[in-house]
Amino acid sequence: MSDQALFSDDEPLFGSGDDEQSKTEVDETWKVLIADDEPDVHKVTRMVLHNFSFDGLKLELISAYSGQEAKDIMANRDDIALAILDVVMEDEHAGLEVARYIREDLHNRYTRLVLRTGQPGQAPENEVIRNYDINDYKDKTELTTTKLNTLLYATLRSYRDICTLNSHRKGLEGVIKASTEVFGSGTLNKFASAVLSQITNLLGLEQSALYCSSITHDTQLNIETRTFRILAATGDMESTHNVASMEELPAQVQAGFKEVLADHKSHYHKDYYIGYFSTQKGSESLLYVTFHHELSDLDKQLLEIYAANVAVTYENLLMRDDIQETQKELVYMLGEAVEQRSKETGAHVKRVAQISQLLATAYGLPEREAELIKLASPLHDVGKVGIPDSILNKPGKHTPEEWEIMQTHAMIGEEILAKSDKRILQLGSIIAGQHHEKWDGNGYPRGLKGEDIHVAGRITALADVFDALGSKRCYKEAWPIEKIIAIIKEERGKQFEPKLVDLFEENIEALVAIREEFPDNY
């Protein structure tokens, strides 16, 4: 058979041939593995497919001359789109063994597998198709130039679509994961960016710049002075994440936003789209998308659903933040109310909160636990509401009977806060009941020792003593910092956990800075 016959539409492909295609220099290519023990098969396949392209990408043909070589290539690569395997190579079932290895040992369900043979009687088609997870089975005599091209188009299209579906699956996993975290941690940016990336992928906008922003509605404000926050950004717009003013945005985006804000409706342009969305609560959100192809009505609808839902989520998070901030303020106010009843007008509870968080972080506690200790520690002395004024505000030393009554504030505070099922108040109950326990077991009210004392109680105890010693009280003047450090070091292993005292010394400058940031107002 002549070489010219190889390029006809009717003649079989596999015969002798001397021409050979030079390896493509295109970086992005479809990787196709040819596994056959006949060198001429590789040469002919390269000649026939030297001009083949699909979706704008050429082929990169990778040769293996035995089943074992094919296994080695597949084990070390995850980018093979198609493997064309000869059934008979070093043994009668080498190609079948490679197919089984790819699917069962490598768990590769993406690479398209085509078996071909010049001896169909040795591996009957019905049996092979039934027992092996392959995508096609060809007799070498039926693979003409046209049919080989058809095979390539079909298998590469299938591989592309499977990879696209897998990419969408991973994107949806990111969206689901982000959505489960969004109300737990308040990471709206993570949620919005995950959904945004998935939408750009679904719409084929992977190379386009797209970002979403939110603007708080206030008819009394000019556009330039409204509250502005980037919620998500992708592509060329990723650098805008920290933008705080509309005037910092690119000119086209800035002009588009001002235009839709003035008109209160979305605008479509030749190669970009500005979406405008308002919620029932009055906030406005904007979406800027660039694209290389005209968006369909379905595309636009999907973008609008995305923007509207992110806007509602953002509002809900802001409402949640308001509730949390209110709760924090109430905790501080309750703690300060107790301090004022003690005829103290300082910022003791705020300093104890900040100091406790710093020590908790230095101790190695997770950020969320350190934050909870900060929120709950202002409640450490809430039980003092049950102590008579004559004892609470006595300027001199308490009698044994008075001291016994004074000590009951720990249990009173614990019992008051334990009635709530809220995490902050539950932890506040623990802190109230344990912040007078001592590491050596000589504290009150239960005489707990060592790690039997909750870490939040141990941390708040040191924070409370450090700040109290440095503050003026009805029964004493403020101590100098040197004296405070000395007494706390003296109580290492007695009143305080040794590790905490060490951390206290290491962070003394930061602790003093907290006292300076929240001074007493006498």
Short mmCIF file of C-alpha atoms in Angstrom, two decimals:
data_model
loop_
_atom_site.label_atom_id
_atom_site.label_comp_id
_atom_site.label_asym_id
_atom_site.label_seq_id
_atom_site.Cartn_x
_atom_site.Cartn_y
_atom_site.Cartn_z
CA MET A 1 0.00 0.00 0.00
CA SER A 2 1.39 3.45 -0.90
CA ASP A 3 1.63 6.29 1.62
CA GLN A 4 -0.79 8.30 -0.48
CA ALA A 5 -3.46 5.63 0.05
CA LEU A 6 -3.29 6.20 3.78
CA PHE A 7 -4.99 9.55 3.37
CA SER A 8 -7.97 8.30 1.38
CA ASP A 9 -11.41 8.02 2.87
CA ASP A 10 -11.78 4.36 2.07
CA GLU A 11 -8.49 2.54 2.62
CA PRO A 12 -7.41 1.14 6.02
CA LEU A 13 -4.82 3.26 7.79
CA PHE A 14 -2.34 0.76 9.03
CA GLY A 15 0.35 -0.17 6.54
CA SER A 16 3.90 1.00 5.84
CA GLY A 17 4.86 4.64 5.74
CA ASP A 18 7.96 6.81 6.15
CA ASP A 19 6.72 10.38 6.69
CA GLU A 20 6.56 11.56 10.29
CA GLN A 21 4.97 14.64 11.83
CA SER A 22 7.19 16.93 13.88
CA LYS A 23 5.99 17.35 17.45
CA THR A 24 3.57 20.21 17.90
CA GLU A 25 4.93 23.27 19.67
CA VAL A 26 1.53 24.31 20.99
CA ASP A 27 1.58 24.44 24.77
CA GLU A 28 -2.09 23.55 25.21
CA THR A 29 -2.91 20.34 23.40
CA TRP A 30 -5.11 17.28 23.63
CA LYS A 31 -2.89 14.49 24.95
CA VAL A 32 -3.49 11.17 23.15
CA LEU A 33 -1.67 7.96 24.08
CA ILE A 34 -1.00 5.46 21.28
CA ALA A 35 -0.07 2.03 22.70
CA ASP A 36 1.00 -0.43 19.99
CA ASP A 37 4.03 -2.68 19.53
CA GLU A 38 4.23 -1.97 15.77
CA PRO A 39 6.33 1.17 15.01
CA ASP A 40 4.59 1.66 11.67
CA VAL A 41 1.25 2.10 13.46
CA HIS A 42 2.69 5.08 15.34
CA LYS A 43 4.14 6.58 12.16
CA VAL A 44 0.92 6.23 10.19
CA THR A 45 -1.23 7.58 13.03
CA ARG A 46 0.99 10.65 13.29
CA MET A 47 0.79 11.26 9.54
CA VAL A 48 -2.98 10.97 9.43
CA LEU A 49 -3.56 13.23 12.44
CA HIS A 50 -0.84 15.82 11.81
CA ASN A 51 -3.38 18.53 10.97
CA PHE A 52 -6.12 17.44 13.36
CA SER A 53 -7.50 19.99 15.82
CA PHE A 54 -10.51 20.17 18.12
CA ASP A 55 -11.85 23.25 19.92
CA GLY A 56 -8.87 25.18 18.60
CA LEU A 57 -6.30 22.83 20.12
CA LYS A 58 -4.00 20.40 18.30
CA LEU A 59 -3.05 16.88 19.34
CA GLU A 60 0.03 15.77 21.23
CA LEU A 61 0.57 12.08 20.44
CA ILE A 62 2.41 10.08 23.08
CA SER A 63 3.78 6.67 22.08
CA ALA A 64 4.03 3.49 24.13
CA TYR A 65 5.35 0.27 22.54
CA SER A 66 4.20 -2.17 25.22
CA GLY A 67 1.45 -2.59 27.76
CA GLN A 68 3.87 -1.99 30.63
CA GLU A 69 5.12 1.24 29.05
CA ALA A 70 1.51 2.39 28.65
CA LYS A 71 0.83 1.65 32.33
CA ASP A 72 3.89 3.65 33.38
CA ILE A 73 2.83 6.65 31.30
CA MET A 74 -0.71 6.59 32.66
CA ALA A 75 0.52 6.22 36.25
CA ASN A 76 2.64 9.37 35.93
CA ARG A 77 0.21 11.60 34.05
CA ASP A 78 -3.31 12.81 34.67
CA ASP A 79 -3.80 14.76 31.45
CA ILE A 80 -4.34 11.96 28.91
CA ALA A 81 -7.60 12.64 27.12
CA LEU A 82 -7.64 9.48 24.99
CA ALA A 83 -5.71 6.19 25.07
CA ILE A 84 -5.83 4.03 21.94
CA LEU A 85 -4.69 0.59 23.04
CA ASP A 86 -3.67 -2.35 20.86
CA VAL A 87 -5.05 -5.56 22.40
CA VAL A 88 -2.05 -7.73 21.49
CA MET A 89 1.37 -6.36 22.41
CA GLU A 90 3.89 -8.23 24.61
CA ASP A 91 1.15 -10.80 25.22
CA GLU A 92 -2.31 -11.60 23.87
CA HIS A 93 -4.20 -9.49 26.41
CA ALA A 94 -1.76 -6.64 27.12
CA GLY A 95 -4.19 -3.94 25.97
CA LEU A 96 -7.01 -5.40 28.07
CA GLU A 97 -4.76 -5.41 31.11
CA VAL A 98 -3.86 -1.75 30.52
CA ALA A 99 -7.56 -0.83 30.29
CA ARG A 100 -8.32 -2.65 33.54
CA TYR A 101 -5.28 -1.06 35.24
CA ILE A 102 -6.38 2.45 34.25
CA ARG A 103 -9.92 2.02 35.54
CA GLU A 104 -9.43 -0.21 38.59
CA ASP A 105 -5.93 0.52 39.88
CA LEU A 106 -5.57 4.18 38.91
CA HIS A 107 -9.31 4.88 39.41
CA ASN A 108 -9.16 7.01 36.26
CA ARG A 109 -12.71 7.48 34.95
CA TYR A 110 -11.89 10.46 32.73
CA THR A 111 -9.49 9.22 30.06
CA ARG A 112 -11.41 7.79 27.11
CA LEU A 113 -10.26 4.27 26.25
CA VAL A 114 -10.42 2.75 22.75
CA LEU A 115 -9.18 -0.77 22.10
CA ARG A 116 -8.17 -1.78 18.61
CA THR A 117 -6.92 -5.08 17.26
CA GLY A 118 -5.78 -6.73 14.07
CA GLN A 119 -6.87 -10.11 15.46
CA PRO A 120 -10.51 -9.67 16.52
CA GLY A 121 -11.01 -13.40 17.02
CA GLN A 122 -8.66 -13.43 20.02
CA ALA A 123 -10.76 -10.87 21.89
CA PRO A 124 -14.41 -11.01 20.77
CA GLU A 125 -16.02 -7.57 20.69
CA ASN A 126 -19.15 -8.50 22.67
CA GLU A 127 -17.09 -10.01 25.47
CA VAL A 128 -14.62 -7.12 25.63
CA ILE A 129 -17.30 -4.40 25.65
CA ARG A 130 -19.21 -6.25 28.37
CA ASN A 131 -16.28 -7.01 30.67
CA TYR A 132 -14.04 -3.94 30.28
CA ASP A 133 -14.84 -0.29 31.01
CA ILE A 134 -13.87 1.01 27.58
CA ASN A 135 -15.49 3.54 25.26
CA ASP A 136 -15.01 1.86 21.89
CA TYR A 137 -13.56 -1.25 20.25
CA LYS A 138 -12.21 -1.15 16.68
CA ASP A 139 -10.82 -3.60 14.18
CA LYS A 140 -7.72 -2.07 12.60
CA THR A 141 -9.04 -2.92 9.15
CA GLU A 142 -12.09 -0.66 9.65
CA LEU A 143 -10.16 2.44 10.77
CA THR A 144 -9.94 4.59 7.66
CA THR A 145 -8.73 8.19 7.81
CA THR A 146 -12.31 9.45 8.05
CA LYS A 147 -13.29 7.01 10.76
CA LEU A 148 -10.18 7.76 12.82
CA ASN A 149 -10.99 11.45 12.66
CA THR A 150 -14.59 10.69 13.65
CA LEU A 151 -13.32 8.62 16.56
CA LEU A 152 -11.09 11.48 17.74
CA TYR A 153 -13.89 14.04 17.55
CA ALA A 154 -16.30 11.81 19.47
CA THR A 155 -13.90 10.79 22.22
CA LEU A 156 -12.36 14.23 22.74
CA ARG A 157 -15.80 15.84 22.87
CA SER A 158 -16.80 13.26 25.48
CA TYR A 159 -13.59 13.88 27.49
CA ARG A 160 -14.10 17.66 27.33
CA ASP A 161 -17.68 17.39 28.55
CA ILE A 162 -16.74 15.03 31.39
CA CYS A 163 -13.99 17.42 32.51
CA THR A 164 -16.44 20.34 32.33
CA LEU A 165 -18.97 18.46 34.43
CA ASN A 166 -16.26 17.59 36.95
CA SER A 167 -15.19 21.22 37.09
CA HIS A 168 -18.80 22.20 37.73
CA ARG A 169 -19.07 19.55 40.43
CA LYS A 170 -15.99 20.89 42.19
CA GLY A 171 -17.32 24.41 41.85
CA LEU A 172 -20.64 23.39 43.36
CA GLU A 173 -18.79 21.66 46.20
CA GLY A 174 -17.06 24.96 46.88
CA VAL A 175 -20.37 26.79 46.82
CA ILE A 176 -21.98 24.29 49.20
CA LYS A 177 -19.01 24.38 51.56
CA ALA A 178 -18.93 28.16 51.49
CA SER A 179 -22.68 28.41 52.05
CA THR A 180 -22.48 26.16 55.12
CA GLU A 181 -19.74 28.36 56.53
CA VAL A 182 -21.17 31.75 55.65
CA PHE A 183 -23.55 32.08 58.59
CA GLY A 184 -21.17 30.25 60.91
CA SER A 185 -18.21 32.53 60.36
CA GLY A 186 -19.66 35.51 58.51
CA THR A 187 -17.31 34.95 55.54
CA LEU A 188 -19.62 36.46 52.95
CA ASN A 189 -16.70 37.24 50.65
CA LYS A 190 -15.76 33.56 50.55
CA PHE A 191 -19.35 32.57 49.82
CA ALA A 192 -19.89 35.25 47.16
CA SER A 193 -16.58 34.52 45.44
CA ALA A 194 -17.25 30.77 45.35
CA VAL A 195 -20.68 31.25 43.80
CA LEU A 196 -19.32 33.90 41.44
CA SER A 197 -16.55 31.62 40.16
CA GLN A 198 -19.04 28.84 39.57
CA ILE A 199 -21.37 31.13 37.63
CA THR A 200 -18.59 32.45 35.39
CA ASN A 201 -17.61 28.85 34.73
CA LEU A 202 -21.17 27.83 33.88
CA LEU A 203 -21.58 30.80 31.54
CA GLY A 204 -18.24 30.27 29.85
CA LEU A 205 -16.81 33.55 31.18
CA GLU A 206 -13.63 32.08 32.65
CA GLN A 207 -11.42 34.64 30.91
CA SER A 208 -13.68 37.58 31.73
CA ALA A 209 -13.45 39.97 34.68
CA LEU A 210 -16.49 39.93 36.96
CA TYR A 211 -17.18 41.28 40.41
CA CYS A 212 -20.06 42.08 42.69
CA SER A 213 -20.34 45.05 45.01
CA SER A 214 -22.89 46.23 47.52
CA ILE A 215 -23.93 49.76 48.35
CA THR A 216 -26.05 50.68 51.36
CA HIS A 217 -29.08 52.64 50.21
CA ASP A 218 -29.51 56.14 51.57
CA THR A 219 -31.34 58.71 49.47
CA GLN A 220 -29.69 61.53 51.42
CA LEU A 221 -26.19 60.52 50.32
CA ASN A 222 -24.44 61.30 47.07
CA ILE A 223 -23.24 58.34 45.02
CA GLU A 224 -19.61 59.19 45.78
CA THR A 225 -20.15 59.15 49.55
CA ARG A 226 -22.28 56.04 49.96
CA THR A 227 -21.04 53.08 51.95
CA PHE A 228 -19.25 50.81 49.47
CA ARG A 229 -18.00 47.25 49.84
CA ILE A 230 -16.65 44.71 47.38
CA LEU A 231 -18.29 41.34 48.05
CA ALA A 232 -16.62 39.23 45.36
CA ALA A 233 -14.17 39.67 42.51
CA THR A 234 -12.73 37.38 39.86
CA GLY A 235 -10.40 37.60 36.88
CA ASP A 236 -8.96 41.05 36.20
CA MET A 237 -11.03 42.53 39.01
CA GLU A 238 -9.46 40.53 41.86
CA SER A 239 -7.26 43.50 42.75
CA THR A 240 -10.38 45.50 43.69
CA HIS A 241 -11.14 43.43 46.81
CA ASN A 242 -9.82 46.13 49.14
CA VAL A 243 -11.32 49.10 47.32
CA ALA A 244 -13.18 51.36 49.76
CA SER A 245 -14.45 54.05 47.41
CA MET A 246 -16.19 53.96 44.06
CA GLU A 247 -13.73 56.55 42.81
CA GLU A 248 -10.95 53.94 43.06
CA LEU A 249 -12.63 51.68 40.48
CA PRO A 250 -11.67 51.55 36.78
CA ALA A 251 -13.29 54.36 34.78
CA GLN A 252 -15.64 52.10 32.80
CA VAL A 253 -16.88 50.35 35.93
CA GLN A 254 -17.26 53.60 37.82
CA ALA A 255 -19.24 55.21 35.00
CA GLY A 256 -21.44 52.13 34.61
CA PHE A 257 -22.24 51.99 38.33
CA LYS A 258 -23.17 55.67 38.47
CA GLU A 259 -25.36 55.21 35.41
CA VAL A 260 -27.41 52.31 36.81
CA LEU A 261 -27.66 53.93 40.24
CA ALA A 262 -29.17 56.99 38.63
CA ASP A 263 -31.59 54.93 36.50
CA HIS A 264 -32.29 52.19 39.08
CA LYS A 265 -32.09 49.48 36.43
CA SER A 266 -29.55 47.18 34.78
CA HIS A 267 -27.72 48.17 31.57
CA TYR A 268 -26.40 45.91 28.83
CA HIS A 269 -23.49 47.02 26.66
CA LYS A 270 -21.65 45.41 23.77
CA ASP A 271 -19.06 43.55 25.82
CA TYR A 272 -20.09 44.15 29.44
CA TYR A 273 -23.12 44.14 31.66
CA ILE A 274 -23.94 46.25 34.73
CA GLY A 275 -26.60 44.69 36.92
CA TYR A 276 -28.61 46.75 39.41
CA PHE A 277 -30.56 45.10 42.22
CA SER A 278 -32.41 46.52 45.21
CA THR A 279 -33.94 44.64 48.13
CA GLN A 280 -37.11 45.23 50.10
CA LYS A 281 -34.99 46.65 52.92
CA GLY A 282 -33.62 49.35 50.64
CA SER A 283 -30.03 48.28 50.02
CA GLU A 284 -28.65 48.27 46.49
CA SER A 285 -26.13 45.89 44.95
CA LEU A 286 -24.28 46.13 41.66
CA LEU A 287 -22.75 43.52 39.39
CA TYR A 288 -20.20 44.18 36.63
CA VAL A 289 -19.51 41.46 34.06
CA THR A 290 -17.42 41.52 30.91
CA PHE A 291 -17.89 38.84 28.28
CA HIS A 292 -16.60 37.76 24.87
CA HIS A 293 -19.95 36.53 23.60
CA GLU A 294 -23.45 37.90 23.90
CA LEU A 295 -25.28 36.71 27.01
CA SER A 296 -28.49 34.77 26.52
CA ASP A 297 -31.65 35.57 28.44
CA LEU A 298 -30.92 32.51 30.62
CA ASP A 299 -27.40 33.78 31.33
CA LYS A 300 -28.78 37.16 32.39
CA GLN A 301 -31.40 35.52 34.57
CA LEU A 302 -28.75 33.41 36.32
CA LEU A 303 -26.62 36.50 37.01
CA GLU A 304 -29.62 38.36 38.38
CA ILE A 305 -30.55 35.47 40.68
CA TYR A 306 -26.96 35.37 41.92
CA ALA A 307 -26.76 39.09 42.64
CA ALA A 308 -30.17 39.22 44.31
CA ASN A 309 -29.39 36.29 46.61
CA VAL A 310 -25.97 37.62 47.59
CA ALA A 311 -27.59 40.96 48.40
CA VAL A 312 -30.16 39.30 50.69
CA THR A 313 -27.44 37.18 52.31
CA TYR A 314 -25.37 40.32 52.88
CA GLU A 315 -28.32 42.06 54.55
CA ASN A 316 -28.95 39.07 56.79
CA LEU A 317 -25.31 38.98 57.82
CA LEU A 318 -25.37 42.68 58.60
CA MET A 319 -28.49 42.12 60.72
CA ARG A 320 -26.76 39.26 62.49
CA ASP A 321 -23.70 41.45 63.07
CA ASP A 322 -25.96 44.14 64.55
CA ILE A 323 -27.49 41.57 66.92
CA GLN A 324 -24.05 40.31 67.92
CA GLU A 325 -22.77 43.82 68.50
CA THR A 326 -25.86 44.54 70.60
CA GLN A 327 -25.19 41.40 72.65
CA LYS A 328 -21.57 42.47 73.19
CA GLU A 329 -22.67 45.92 74.30
CA LEU A 330 -25.21 44.42 76.71
CA VAL A 331 -22.54 42.15 78.20
CA TYR A 332 -20.23 45.14 78.69
CA MET A 333 -23.06 47.23 80.12
CA LEU A 334 -24.00 44.47 82.56
CA GLY A 335 -20.39 44.11 83.67
CA GLU A 336 -19.98 47.85 84.01
CA ALA A 337 -23.24 48.11 85.94
CA VAL A 338 -21.77 45.73 88.53
CA GLU A 339 -18.58 47.81 88.63
CA GLN A 340 -20.56 51.00 89.14
CA ARG A 341 -22.51 49.39 91.94
CA SER A 342 -19.10 48.82 93.48
CA LYS A 343 -18.65 52.60 93.12
CA GLU A 344 -16.05 52.07 90.39
CA THR A 345 -16.37 54.09 87.18
CA GLY A 346 -13.44 52.67 85.25
CA ALA A 347 -13.15 50.45 82.18
CA HIS A 348 -12.19 47.31 84.10
CA VAL A 349 -14.50 44.90 82.25
CA LYS A 350 -13.36 46.08 78.81
CA ARG A 351 -9.72 45.69 79.77
CA VAL A 352 -10.33 42.23 81.25
CA ALA A 353 -12.02 41.23 77.98
CA GLN A 354 -9.10 42.43 75.84
CA ILE A 355 -6.45 40.98 78.16
CA SER A 356 -8.25 37.63 78.32
CA GLN A 357 -8.39 37.40 74.54
CA LEU A 358 -4.70 38.24 74.23
CA LEU A 359 -3.72 35.58 76.79
CA ALA A 360 -6.07 33.02 75.23
CA THR A 361 -4.50 33.57 71.81
CA ALA A 362 -0.98 33.38 73.24
CA TYR A 363 -2.01 30.18 75.06
CA GLY A 364 -2.71 28.62 71.66
CA LEU A 365 -6.49 28.47 71.81
CA PRO A 366 -8.34 28.64 68.46
CA GLU A 367 -9.41 32.10 67.35
CA ARG A 368 -13.10 31.34 67.93
CA GLU A 369 -12.47 30.16 71.52
CA ALA A 370 -10.33 33.22 72.27
CA GLU A 371 -13.12 35.43 70.93
CA LEU A 372 -15.72 33.67 73.12
CA ILE A 373 -13.55 34.18 76.21
CA LYS A 374 -13.28 37.85 75.32
CA LEU A 375 -17.07 38.11 75.05
CA ALA A 376 -17.81 36.16 78.23
CA SER A 377 -15.09 37.42 80.59
CA PRO A 378 -16.80 40.78 81.33
CA LEU A 379 -19.40 38.76 83.24
CA HIS A 380 -16.87 37.39 85.74
CA ASP A 381 -18.17 39.50 88.67
CA VAL A 382 -21.87 39.57 87.76
CA GLY A 383 -22.64 37.69 91.00
CA LYS A 384 -21.78 40.81 92.98
CA VAL A 385 -25.37 41.95 92.35
CA GLY A 386 -26.28 39.64 95.23
CA ILE A 387 -23.81 41.13 97.71
CA PRO A 388 -25.08 43.82 100.13
CA ASP A 389 -23.70 47.33 99.55
CA SER A 390 -22.32 47.46 103.11
CA ILE A 391 -20.02 44.55 102.31
CA LEU A 392 -19.39 45.23 98.63
CA ASN A 393 -18.28 48.83 99.20
CA LYS A 394 -16.63 48.47 102.60
CA PRO A 395 -13.37 50.48 102.46
CA GLY A 396 -11.61 48.50 105.18
CA LYS A 397 -10.84 44.85 105.71
CA HIS A 398 -13.77 42.44 105.79
CA THR A 399 -14.56 40.41 108.88
CA PRO A 400 -14.49 36.61 108.47
CA GLU A 401 -18.30 36.62 108.26
CA GLU A 402 -18.32 39.41 105.68
CA TRP A 403 -15.62 37.69 103.63
CA GLU A 404 -17.66 34.50 103.60
CA ILE A 405 -20.61 36.45 102.18
CA MET A 406 -18.35 38.21 99.68
CA GLN A 407 -17.09 34.89 98.36
CA THR A 408 -20.62 33.81 97.47
CA HIS A 409 -20.60 36.17 94.47
CA ALA A 410 -18.82 33.47 92.44
CA MET A 411 -21.63 30.92 92.90
CA ILE A 412 -24.32 33.58 92.51
CA GLY A 413 -22.89 34.65 89.14
CA GLU A 414 -22.51 31.06 87.98
CA GLU A 415 -26.12 30.22 88.85
CA ILE A 416 -27.56 33.36 87.21
CA LEU A 417 -25.78 32.77 83.90
CA ALA A 418 -26.23 28.98 83.87
CA LYS A 419 -29.95 29.47 83.22
CA SER A 420 -29.19 30.50 79.63
CA ASP A 421 -28.40 28.10 76.80
CA LYS A 422 -26.42 30.73 74.85
CA ARG A 423 -22.73 29.94 74.40
CA ILE A 424 -21.48 33.29 75.66
CA LEU A 425 -23.57 33.14 78.82
CA GLN A 426 -22.74 29.48 79.39
CA LEU A 427 -19.03 30.28 79.24
CA GLY A 428 -19.72 33.37 81.37
CA SER A 429 -21.25 31.04 83.96
CA ILE A 430 -18.06 28.96 84.05
CA ILE A 431 -15.84 32.04 84.32
CA ALA A 432 -17.99 33.59 87.06
CA GLY A 433 -17.85 30.40 89.09
CA GLN A 434 -14.13 29.65 88.59
CA HIS A 435 -12.20 32.91 88.29
CA HIS A 436 -11.36 32.77 92.02
CA GLU A 437 -10.14 29.17 91.93
CA LYS A 438 -6.37 28.74 92.32
CA TRP A 439 -3.91 26.51 90.49
CA ASP A 440 -2.76 24.94 93.80
CA GLY A 441 -6.34 24.18 94.92
CA ASN A 442 -6.61 26.86 97.62
CA GLY A 443 -9.19 29.01 95.87
CA TYR A 444 -12.98 29.23 96.11
CA PRO A 445 -15.83 28.33 95.84
CA ARG A 446 -14.99 24.63 95.14
CA GLY A 447 -11.25 24.40 95.72
CA LEU A 448 -10.60 23.19 92.18
CA LYS A 449 -6.98 22.45 91.32
CA GLY A 450 -4.81 22.60 88.19
CA GLU A 451 -6.48 21.67 84.93
CA ASP A 452 -9.72 20.86 86.77
CA ILE A 453 -10.21 24.62 86.48
CA HIS A 454 -11.57 25.51 83.03
CA VAL A 455 -8.95 27.27 80.89
CA ALA A 456 -11.29 30.26 80.50
CA GLY A 457 -11.47 30.54 84.30
CA ARG A 458 -7.68 30.32 84.61
CA ILE A 459 -7.15 32.99 81.95
CA THR A 460 -9.77 35.39 83.29
CA ALA A 461 -8.41 34.98 86.82
CA LEU A 462 -5.01 36.30 85.81
CA ALA A 463 -6.51 39.05 83.62
CA ASP A 464 -8.77 40.15 86.47
CA VAL A 465 -5.99 40.29 89.07
CA PHE A 466 -3.55 42.05 86.73
CA ASP A 467 -6.05 44.79 85.92
CA ALA A 468 -7.52 45.09 89.43
CA LEU A 469 -4.08 45.59 90.98
CA GLY A 470 -3.37 48.36 88.52
CA SER A 471 -6.69 50.12 89.15
CA LYS A 472 -7.79 52.39 91.96
CA ARG A 473 -10.42 50.89 94.25
CA CYS A 474 -12.37 52.12 97.29
CA TYR A 475 -10.05 50.10 99.48
CA LYS A 476 -6.68 50.78 97.74
CA GLU A 477 -4.65 52.90 95.34
CA ALA A 478 -3.41 51.59 91.96
CA TRP A 479 -0.20 49.57 92.15
CA PRO A 480 2.87 50.40 90.00
CA ILE A 481 3.48 47.94 87.15
CA GLU A 482 6.73 46.64 88.65
CA LYS A 483 4.95 45.60 91.85
CA ILE A 484 2.14 43.94 89.86
CA ILE A 485 4.62 41.90 87.80
CA ALA A 486 6.45 40.84 90.97
CA ILE A 487 3.33 39.62 92.77
CA ILE A 488 2.05 37.70 89.73
CA LYS A 489 5.43 36.00 89.28
CA GLU A 490 5.38 35.18 93.01
CA GLU A 491 1.99 33.46 92.50
CA ARG A 492 3.30 31.28 89.65
CA GLY A 493 2.20 27.71 90.39
CA LYS A 494 0.15 28.92 93.37
CA GLN A 495 -2.72 31.14 92.31
CA PHE A 496 -1.93 31.05 88.60
CA GLU A 497 -1.04 28.38 86.07
CA PRO A 498 2.74 28.53 85.39
CA LYS A 499 2.29 28.60 81.62
CA LEU A 500 -0.02 31.60 81.87
CA VAL A 501 2.41 33.51 84.07
CA ASP A 502 5.16 32.87 81.50
CA LEU A 503 2.90 34.13 78.72
CA PHE A 504 2.02 37.13 80.89
CA GLU A 505 5.70 38.06 81.17
CA GLU A 506 6.30 37.54 77.44
CA ASN A 507 3.39 39.82 76.53
CA ILE A 508 3.64 42.43 79.27
CA GLU A 509 4.14 45.32 76.83
CA ALA A 510 0.95 44.43 74.95
CA LEU A 511 -0.93 44.07 78.23
CA VAL A 512 0.20 47.47 79.43
CA ALA A 513 -0.83 48.91 76.04
CA ILE A 514 -4.36 47.59 76.61
CA ARG A 515 -4.53 49.43 79.94
CA GLU A 516 -3.43 52.61 78.21
CA GLU A 517 -5.97 52.15 75.41
CA PHE A 518 -8.89 51.79 77.86
CA PRO A 519 -8.09 54.18 80.75
CA ASP A 520 -10.26 54.62 83.85
CA ASN A 521 -12.48 57.70 83.95
CA TYR A 522 -12.68 58.80 87.57
#
